[in-house]
Short mmCIF file of C-alpha atoms in Angstrom, two decimals:
data_model
loop_
_atom_site.label_atom_id
_atom_site.label_comp_id
_atom_site.label_asym_id
_atom_site.label_seq_id
_atom_site.Cartn_x
_atom_site.Cartn_y
_atom_site.Cartn_z
CA VAL A 25 -81.30 67.86 95.13
CA LEU A 26 -80.06 64.52 96.07
CA GLU A 27 -82.63 62.90 98.26
CA ILE A 28 -86.27 62.34 98.64
CA ILE A 29 -87.63 64.38 101.42
CA THR A 30 -90.32 62.42 103.10
CA THR A 31 -91.03 64.82 105.95
CA ASP A 32 -93.64 66.37 103.70
CA ALA A 33 -95.00 63.00 102.70
CA PRO A 34 -97.32 61.26 105.14
CA ALA A 35 -95.64 58.37 106.95
CA VAL A 36 -96.97 55.25 105.21
CA GLU A 37 -97.67 53.43 108.44
CA GLY A 38 -99.11 56.37 110.23
CA ALA A 39 -101.46 57.36 107.41
CA ARG A 40 -102.80 53.78 107.03
CA ARG A 41 -106.23 53.94 108.52
CA LYS A 42 -108.99 51.42 108.55
CA HIS A 43 -111.00 52.99 105.79
CA LYS A 44 -109.45 54.80 102.95
CA PHE A 45 -112.39 57.30 102.69
CA GLU A 46 -111.47 58.51 106.14
CA GLN A 47 -108.35 60.12 104.74
CA PRO A 48 -108.69 63.82 103.92
CA PRO A 49 -108.25 64.34 100.16
CA TYR A 50 -105.20 66.48 100.74
CA THR A 51 -103.40 63.58 102.42
CA VAL A 52 -104.37 61.18 99.68
CA ARG A 53 -103.11 63.59 96.99
CA LYS A 54 -99.82 63.96 98.79
CA LYS A 55 -99.43 60.21 99.18
CA LEU A 56 -99.98 59.81 95.45
CA LEU A 57 -97.53 62.59 94.70
CA TRP A 58 -94.70 61.21 96.82
CA ALA A 59 -95.21 57.69 95.64
CA ALA A 60 -94.95 59.06 92.04
CA TYR A 61 -91.86 61.00 92.95
CA GLU A 62 -90.15 57.85 94.12
CA GLU A 63 -91.30 55.80 91.13
CA ILE A 64 -90.14 58.53 88.69
CA TYR A 65 -86.82 58.80 90.53
CA ARG A 66 -86.30 55.09 90.13
CA HIS A 67 -87.53 54.51 86.62
CA GLY A 68 -87.67 57.84 84.87
CA TYR A 69 -90.98 59.47 83.90
CA GLN A 70 -91.33 57.39 80.72
CA GLY A 71 -90.59 54.20 82.55
CA ALA A 72 -92.85 55.03 85.55
CA ARG A 73 -95.93 52.95 85.90
CA VAL A 74 -99.17 54.25 87.39
CA ASP A 75 -100.02 50.73 88.70
CA ARG A 76 -96.74 50.60 90.71
CA ILE A 77 -97.41 54.09 92.05
CA LEU A 78 -100.99 53.09 93.19
CA ALA A 79 -99.55 49.90 94.76
CA ALA A 80 -96.92 51.87 96.68
CA ALA A 81 -99.48 54.37 97.82
CA GLY A 82 -102.11 51.72 98.58
CA LEU A 83 -104.65 53.49 96.50
CA THR A 84 -107.05 52.70 93.69
CA LYS A 85 -107.17 53.85 90.05
CA GLY A 86 -110.42 55.72 90.80
CA THR A 87 -108.65 57.77 93.54
CA PHE A 88 -105.84 58.49 91.06
CA TYR A 89 -108.12 59.92 88.41
CA TYR A 90 -110.08 61.89 91.09
CA HIS A 91 -106.86 63.81 91.76
CA PHE A 92 -105.02 63.76 88.36
CA PRO A 93 -106.61 63.63 84.92
CA SER A 94 -103.56 61.84 83.47
CA LYS A 95 -100.05 60.53 84.15
CA LEU A 96 -98.72 63.68 82.53
CA ASP A 97 -100.55 65.88 85.09
CA LEU A 98 -99.12 63.74 87.89
CA GLY A 99 -95.63 64.18 86.36
CA TYR A 100 -95.98 67.92 86.15
CA ALA A 101 -97.26 68.06 89.82
CA VAL A 102 -94.20 66.02 90.88
CA VAL A 103 -91.99 68.75 89.43
CA ASP A 104 -94.02 71.71 90.70
CA GLU A 105 -94.57 70.31 94.20
CA CYS A 106 -92.22 67.47 95.16
CA LEU A 107 -89.02 68.65 93.42
CA THR A 108 -89.56 72.25 94.45
CA ARG A 109 -90.21 71.12 98.03
CA THR A 110 -87.16 68.87 98.11
CA LEU A 111 -84.94 71.69 96.75
CA ASP A 112 -86.36 74.03 99.36
CA ILE A 113 -85.52 71.72 102.28
CA ILE A 114 -82.10 70.67 101.00
CA CYS A 115 -80.84 73.98 99.66
CA LEU A 116 -83.12 77.05 99.61
CA THR A 117 -83.93 77.19 103.31
CA PRO A 118 -80.38 76.42 104.48
CA LEU A 119 -79.12 79.16 102.12
CA ARG A 120 -81.62 81.63 103.30
CA GLU A 121 -81.01 80.90 107.01
CA GLY A 122 -77.25 80.35 106.97
CA SER A 123 -74.69 83.06 107.27
CA ASP A 124 -72.01 81.33 105.22
CA PRO A 125 -73.21 80.34 101.76
CA ILE A 126 -69.99 78.57 100.86
CA ALA A 127 -70.24 76.21 103.92
CA THR A 128 -73.89 75.64 103.19
CA LEU A 129 -73.24 74.83 99.53
CA GLY A 130 -70.38 72.59 100.47
CA SER A 131 -72.47 70.55 102.84
CA ILE A 132 -75.01 69.78 100.05
CA ILE A 133 -72.82 67.58 97.81
CA LEU A 134 -71.91 64.92 100.36
CA GLY A 135 -74.96 65.39 102.61
CA SER A 136 -75.76 62.40 104.78
CA GLU A 137 -74.69 58.86 104.19
CA VAL A 138 -78.17 57.96 102.93
CA THR A 139 -78.12 60.97 100.52
CA SER A 140 -74.81 59.93 99.11
CA ARG A 141 -75.82 56.34 98.60
CA ARG A 142 -78.99 57.40 96.85
CA ALA A 143 -77.04 59.74 94.63
CA VAL A 144 -74.68 56.96 93.64
CA GLU A 145 -77.54 54.59 92.97
CA LEU A 146 -79.99 56.87 91.31
CA GLY A 147 -78.43 60.22 90.64
CA CYS A 148 -80.22 63.55 91.19
CA PRO A 149 -84.03 63.41 90.82
CA LEU A 150 -84.17 66.96 89.30
CA ASN A 151 -81.40 66.41 86.78
CA ASN A 152 -82.52 62.94 85.82
CA LEU A 153 -85.93 64.32 84.85
CA ALA A 154 -84.33 67.30 83.14
CA GLN A 155 -82.05 65.15 81.02
CA GLU A 156 -84.87 62.68 80.18
CA MET A 157 -87.76 64.97 79.54
CA SER A 158 -86.47 68.38 78.47
CA PRO A 159 -85.86 67.40 74.85
CA VAL A 160 -89.05 65.38 74.73
CA ASP A 161 -91.81 67.55 76.39
CA GLU A 162 -91.96 71.28 76.51
CA GLY A 163 -94.27 71.28 79.54
CA PHE A 164 -91.70 69.33 81.56
CA ARG A 165 -88.86 71.41 80.22
CA GLN A 166 -90.38 74.76 81.31
CA ARG A 167 -91.33 73.43 84.73
CA ILE A 168 -87.93 71.86 85.37
CA ASN A 169 -86.16 74.93 84.08
CA ALA A 170 -88.21 77.06 86.48
CA VAL A 171 -86.91 74.87 89.37
CA PHE A 172 -83.34 75.30 88.17
CA LEU A 173 -83.78 79.08 87.91
CA THR A 174 -85.24 79.28 91.42
CA TRP A 175 -82.17 77.36 92.60
CA GLN A 176 -79.85 79.51 90.67
CA SER A 177 -81.29 82.78 92.03
CA ALA A 178 -81.26 81.48 95.61
CA ILE A 179 -77.53 80.75 95.23
CA GLU A 180 -76.96 84.21 93.65
CA ASP A 181 -78.78 85.93 96.53
CA ALA A 182 -76.82 84.00 99.10
CA LEU A 183 -73.50 84.82 97.37
CA ARG A 184 -74.46 88.44 97.26
CA ARG A 185 -75.32 88.47 100.94
CA GLY A 186 -72.05 86.69 101.57
CA GLN A 187 -70.20 89.48 99.69
CA VAL A 188 -71.89 92.09 101.87
CA ARG A 189 -70.90 90.04 104.97
CA GLY A 190 -67.31 89.64 103.75
CA VAL A 191 -67.41 85.84 103.50
CA VAL A 192 -67.51 85.84 99.71
CA ARG A 193 -64.99 87.61 97.44
CA THR A 194 -66.41 90.77 95.99
CA ASP A 195 -64.95 90.22 92.52
CA VAL A 196 -66.91 87.00 92.11
CA ASP A 197 -69.30 87.08 89.20
CA VAL A 198 -72.30 85.88 91.18
CA GLU A 199 -74.52 84.80 88.25
CA ALA A 200 -71.92 82.83 86.36
CA THR A 201 -70.71 81.26 89.59
CA ALA A 202 -74.22 80.18 90.64
CA LEU A 203 -74.69 78.49 87.25
CA LEU A 204 -71.28 76.81 87.41
CA ILE A 205 -71.92 75.52 91.00
CA ILE A 206 -75.15 73.81 89.89
CA ALA A 207 -73.49 72.39 86.67
CA THR A 208 -70.50 71.07 88.69
CA LEU A 209 -72.74 69.57 91.38
CA GLU A 210 -74.93 67.89 88.81
CA GLY A 211 -71.91 66.71 86.86
CA CYS A 212 -70.34 65.14 89.93
CA ILE A 213 -73.52 63.37 90.83
CA GLY A 214 -73.86 62.15 87.24
CA MET A 215 -70.34 60.73 87.31
CA ALA A 216 -71.06 59.01 90.62
CA LYS A 217 -74.19 57.51 89.15
CA GLN A 218 -72.68 56.22 85.89
CA SER A 219 -69.72 54.67 87.79
CA ARG A 220 -71.92 53.49 90.70
CA SER A 221 -69.07 54.58 92.97
CA LEU A 222 -69.21 56.40 96.26
CA GLY A 223 -65.42 56.95 95.78
CA VAL A 224 -66.05 58.85 92.61
CA LEU A 225 -68.61 61.02 94.34
CA GLU A 226 -66.12 61.74 97.11
CA ARG A 227 -63.24 62.52 94.81
CA CYS A 228 -65.39 64.71 92.67
CA SER A 229 -66.74 66.51 95.65
CA LYS A 230 -63.26 67.48 96.70
CA GLY A 231 -62.93 69.33 93.42
CA PHE A 232 -66.30 70.99 93.98
CA LEU A 233 -65.30 72.06 97.52
CA LYS A 234 -62.11 73.54 96.04
CA LEU A 235 -64.19 75.51 93.59
CA LEU A 236 -66.19 76.83 96.43
CA ASP A 237 -63.13 77.55 98.51
CA GLY A 238 -61.86 79.77 95.67
CA LEU A 239 -64.80 82.08 96.33
CA ARG A 240 -63.55 83.00 99.84
CA PRO A 241 -61.78 86.34 100.31
CA VAL B 13 -68.21 64.05 73.26
CA LEU B 14 -70.64 66.61 71.80
CA GLU B 15 -71.11 65.71 68.22
CA ILE B 16 -71.71 62.88 65.84
CA ILE B 17 -68.65 62.19 63.90
CA THR B 18 -69.69 61.06 60.54
CA THR B 19 -66.19 60.81 58.99
CA ASP B 20 -66.25 57.22 60.10
CA ALA B 21 -69.69 56.58 58.74
CA PRO B 22 -70.09 56.12 55.02
CA ALA B 23 -71.55 59.12 53.31
CA VAL B 24 -75.21 58.27 52.67
CA GLU B 25 -75.20 59.47 49.12
CA GLY B 26 -71.83 57.98 48.21
CA ALA B 27 -72.70 54.59 49.62
CA ARG B 28 -76.04 54.41 47.86
CA ARG B 29 -75.38 51.97 45.13
CA LYS B 30 -77.74 50.40 42.62
CA HIS B 31 -77.97 47.04 44.44
CA LYS B 32 -77.78 46.69 48.13
CA PHE B 33 -75.97 43.38 47.91
CA GLU B 34 -73.13 45.12 46.15
CA GLN B 35 -72.14 46.75 49.40
CA PRO B 36 -69.46 45.02 51.40
CA PRO B 37 -70.86 43.87 54.74
CA TYR B 38 -68.48 46.09 56.63
CA THR B 39 -70.05 49.18 55.12
CA VAL B 40 -73.58 48.01 55.79
CA ARG B 41 -72.72 47.30 59.42
CA LYS B 42 -71.24 50.76 59.83
CA LYS B 43 -74.22 52.37 58.17
CA LEU B 44 -76.52 50.57 60.60
CA LEU B 45 -74.34 51.55 63.52
CA TRP B 46 -74.21 55.25 62.70
CA ALA B 47 -77.94 55.42 61.99
CA ALA B 48 -78.52 53.78 65.40
CA TYR B 49 -76.12 56.22 67.02
CA GLU B 50 -78.14 59.17 65.73
CA GLU B 51 -81.48 57.57 66.58
CA ILE B 52 -80.31 56.82 70.18
CA TYR B 53 -78.79 60.32 70.48
CA ARG B 54 -82.21 61.76 69.59
CA HIS B 55 -84.57 59.42 71.46
CA GLY B 56 -82.49 57.56 74.05
CA TYR B 57 -81.86 53.87 73.87
CA GLN B 58 -85.26 52.87 75.28
CA GLY B 59 -87.04 55.31 72.93
CA ALA B 60 -85.02 54.26 69.85
CA ARG B 61 -86.92 52.36 67.18
CA VAL B 62 -85.33 49.78 64.97
CA ASP B 63 -87.69 50.68 62.10
CA ARG B 64 -86.58 54.26 62.12
CA ILE B 65 -82.90 53.17 62.23
CA LEU B 66 -83.53 50.90 59.22
CA ALA B 67 -85.37 53.65 57.33
CA ALA B 68 -82.55 56.17 58.01
CA ALA B 69 -79.98 53.62 56.78
CA GLY B 70 -82.09 52.43 53.84
CA LEU B 71 -81.80 48.80 54.95
CA THR B 72 -84.11 45.90 55.64
CA LYS B 73 -84.92 44.00 58.76
CA GLY B 74 -83.14 40.93 57.36
CA THR B 75 -79.87 42.93 57.02
CA PHE B 76 -80.29 44.15 60.58
CA TYR B 77 -80.50 40.68 62.04
CA TYR B 78 -77.63 39.49 59.86
CA HIS B 79 -75.43 41.92 61.74
CA PHE B 80 -77.05 42.23 65.20
CA PRO B 81 -78.94 39.53 67.00
CA SER B 82 -80.99 42.14 68.88
CA LYS B 83 -81.52 45.83 69.58
CA LEU B 84 -79.48 45.41 72.71
CA ASP B 85 -76.44 44.13 70.74
CA LEU B 86 -76.80 47.11 68.45
CA GLY B 87 -76.92 49.43 71.47
CA TYR B 88 -73.78 47.88 72.97
CA ALA B 89 -72.04 48.21 69.68
CA VAL B 90 -72.94 51.85 69.45
CA VAL B 91 -71.17 52.41 72.81
CA ASP B 92 -68.14 50.24 71.98
CA GLU B 93 -67.62 51.54 68.46
CA CYS B 94 -69.43 54.86 67.78
CA LEU B 95 -69.05 56.53 71.13
CA THR B 96 -65.41 55.38 71.47
CA ARG B 97 -64.68 56.63 67.96
CA THR B 98 -66.44 59.99 68.59
CA LEU B 99 -64.48 60.48 71.77
CA ASP B 100 -61.28 59.55 70.07
CA ILE B 101 -61.78 62.13 67.29
CA ILE B 102 -63.00 64.91 69.52
CA CYS B 103 -60.74 64.50 72.49
CA LEU B 104 -58.26 61.59 72.64
CA THR B 105 -56.37 62.28 69.44
CA PRO B 106 -56.14 66.12 69.98
CA LEU B 107 -54.90 65.41 73.54
CA ARG B 108 -52.31 62.97 72.29
CA GLU B 109 -51.05 65.17 69.52
CA GLY B 110 -51.33 68.59 71.20
CA SER B 111 -48.61 70.07 73.24
CA ASP B 112 -50.91 72.16 75.56
CA PRO B 113 -53.62 69.97 77.19
CA ILE B 114 -55.29 72.99 78.75
CA ALA B 115 -55.83 74.68 75.37
CA THR B 116 -56.99 71.38 73.89
CA LEU B 117 -59.46 70.76 76.67
CA GLY B 118 -60.73 74.38 76.49
CA SER B 119 -61.44 73.99 72.78
CA ILE B 120 -63.67 70.98 73.39
CA ILE B 121 -66.55 72.65 75.30
CA LEU B 122 -67.54 75.27 72.74
CA GLY B 123 -66.24 73.37 69.74
CA SER B 124 -67.73 74.49 66.42
CA GLU B 125 -71.05 76.23 66.01
CA VAL B 126 -72.67 72.97 64.90
CA THR B 127 -71.31 71.15 67.92
CA SER B 128 -72.69 73.74 70.37
CA ARG B 129 -76.08 73.82 68.73
CA ARG B 130 -76.26 69.98 68.96
CA ALA B 131 -75.23 70.13 72.59
CA VAL B 132 -77.94 72.62 73.46
CA GLU B 133 -80.54 70.63 71.52
CA LEU B 134 -79.56 67.08 72.53
CA GLY B 135 -76.86 67.11 75.18
CA CYS B 136 -73.89 64.82 75.16
CA PRO B 137 -74.44 61.41 73.54
CA LEU B 138 -72.23 59.65 76.02
CA ASN B 139 -73.68 61.21 79.16
CA ASN B 140 -77.27 60.95 77.88
CA LEU B 141 -76.78 57.20 77.56
CA ALA B 142 -74.97 56.99 80.85
CA GLN B 143 -77.74 58.72 82.75
CA GLU B 144 -80.49 56.77 80.98
CA MET B 145 -79.01 53.20 81.00
CA SER B 146 -76.47 52.90 83.80
CA PRO B 147 -79.10 52.31 86.51
CA VAL B 148 -81.17 50.08 84.24
CA ASP B 149 -78.72 47.74 82.44
CA GLU B 150 -75.36 46.50 83.77
CA GLY B 151 -74.07 45.70 80.29
CA PHE B 152 -74.58 49.33 79.24
CA ARG B 153 -73.23 50.58 82.49
CA GLN B 154 -69.92 48.72 82.23
CA ARG B 155 -69.39 49.67 78.57
CA ILE B 156 -70.15 53.32 79.19
CA ASN B 157 -68.04 53.40 82.26
CA ALA B 158 -65.18 52.00 80.24
CA VAL B 159 -65.46 54.85 77.80
CA PHE B 160 -65.47 57.39 80.64
CA LEU B 161 -62.43 55.69 82.15
CA THR B 162 -60.55 55.81 78.77
CA TRP B 163 -61.41 59.50 78.61
CA GLN B 164 -60.28 60.11 82.11
CA SER B 165 -56.91 58.40 81.69
CA ALA B 166 -56.32 60.23 78.41
CA ILE B 167 -56.76 63.53 80.31
CA GLU B 168 -54.59 62.32 83.13
CA ASP B 169 -51.76 61.37 80.67
CA ALA B 170 -52.03 64.66 78.91
CA LEU B 171 -51.95 66.66 82.15
CA ARG B 172 -48.89 64.62 83.30
CA ARG B 173 -47.11 65.30 80.02
CA GLY B 174 -48.12 69.01 80.48
CA GLN B 175 -46.53 68.97 83.91
CA VAL B 176 -43.26 67.64 82.39
CA ARG B 177 -43.39 70.36 79.73
CA GLY B 178 -44.11 73.05 82.28
CA VAL B 179 -47.55 74.02 80.92
CA VAL B 180 -49.40 72.51 83.83
CA ARG B 181 -48.81 73.16 87.53
CA THR B 182 -46.86 70.36 89.14
CA ASP B 183 -48.92 70.46 92.31
CA VAL B 184 -52.17 69.57 90.39
CA ASP B 185 -53.74 66.30 91.52
CA VAL B 186 -53.93 64.84 88.03
CA GLU B 187 -56.53 62.12 88.73
CA ALA B 188 -58.96 64.24 90.77
CA THR B 189 -58.63 67.04 88.16
CA ALA B 190 -59.38 64.73 85.19
CA LEU B 191 -62.54 63.53 86.90
CA LEU B 192 -63.61 67.07 87.79
CA ILE B 193 -62.97 68.27 84.21
CA ILE B 194 -65.28 65.60 82.84
CA ALA B 195 -67.95 66.19 85.50
CA THR B 196 -67.93 70.00 84.96
CA LEU B 197 -67.98 69.56 81.17
CA GLU B 198 -70.92 67.16 81.35
CA GLY B 199 -72.64 69.36 83.90
CA CYS B 200 -72.33 72.44 81.67
CA ILE B 201 -73.72 70.57 78.68
CA GLY B 202 -76.57 69.18 80.84
CA MET B 203 -77.51 72.75 81.95
CA ALA B 204 -77.41 73.90 78.34
CA LYS B 205 -79.65 71.08 77.31
CA GLN B 206 -82.28 71.56 80.04
CA SER B 207 -82.41 75.29 79.43
CA ARG B 208 -82.19 74.91 75.67
CA SER B 209 -79.91 77.90 75.78
CA LEU B 210 -76.67 78.56 73.94
CA GLY B 211 -76.20 81.50 76.29
CA VAL B 212 -76.16 79.08 79.25
CA LEU B 213 -73.62 76.91 77.46
CA GLU B 214 -71.43 79.98 76.88
CA ARG B 215 -71.71 81.30 80.40
CA CYS B 216 -71.05 77.90 81.89
CA SER B 217 -68.10 77.39 79.59
CA LYS B 218 -66.48 80.51 80.86
CA GLY B 219 -66.41 78.90 84.34
CA PHE B 220 -64.97 75.72 82.86
CA LEU B 221 -62.26 77.66 81.10
CA LYS B 222 -61.47 79.42 84.37
CA LEU B 223 -61.10 76.02 86.08
CA LEU B 224 -58.74 75.00 83.31
CA ASP B 225 -56.78 78.28 83.58
CA GLY B 226 -56.28 77.58 87.27
CA LEU B 227 -54.13 74.62 86.24
CA ARG B 228 -51.49 76.81 84.55
CA PRO B 229 -48.28 77.46 86.41
#
């Protein structure tokens, strides 16, 4: 999950109407959520500031508390809604719709140029939050873990379908491999982030692609 | 780098003398450093509190500022001295002294029971700090990156010596492989941490060991 998906978020310009109260609550909530997603991606949950989120979304504190009782509720909603949605667009849907899971998984790590640059600068939004909040807050940990488990079982399903179709080796341990694929992907993005180097991401990706290639019959 | 190495740190009981001023400054400094290492490992650098570090080390604020002008200097020293020393004991020395780098690297991930439990609970101290501080502070980023580069070149050297000795395949791209080994190792520890599961660490490790096994002639 390398990149913010803004297709789900209202375009800032387009959503800017004359009067805030004209916006349907659903849109306001989404605006808040995606502004929070970006703020948390940049600063971590603990470093995220509600005033910056509100400024980015062009909303008031009152609006915030109308939708979320606290910063923690907003943080949880970012995991449940934004991270889940991002994962779905980047990985789950392509895996479900594609016929070759190995090619699909391979295309995730380098993604687009924008995606790679964001990964080098900021890492992976899901794993950042996992590493920051899992040891600190059980509510975050369980929600984040649920996203990882969804991801894992989507990879498992795709590999199994690939085995049936003959594009994945039948002796591959599907569960262990899905876990290793996520770990390696996150490890590569983490190395790119700490070194701030696109070259590191590219070199690491080669190893990841080789791992995937080893799954072909 | 999974575990605090306390062999370098003075044993708390042994170092507890009647009068604090009897302790040679070198010992006091080390005590502070290793207490900070543990505090940062548990709470992150930004969450680390100097008062908790002082309480753990049994030292006063005056002693702290005698050795470190600020929390930031202490944080940098933890990277330069503690993380480097930990890495050296866990990985660099075994790689230098061992004759089979693949076996040595394989023994790192599961380590001892204590090591694994700490990894599941808290993750890797080096990677935690890298993921937290690299995007936030350039001083941390450069120091942490230097530790990763030292690690990487130690693995490269060991793999090259292994190639000469015939225990590593000669067609292995030593640089790309060293990077991938670190990424995969860190990815596995990260997955164990976010899931809080020793089972995840063990299953992930199997994939890591398979990757290593693929390097054998």
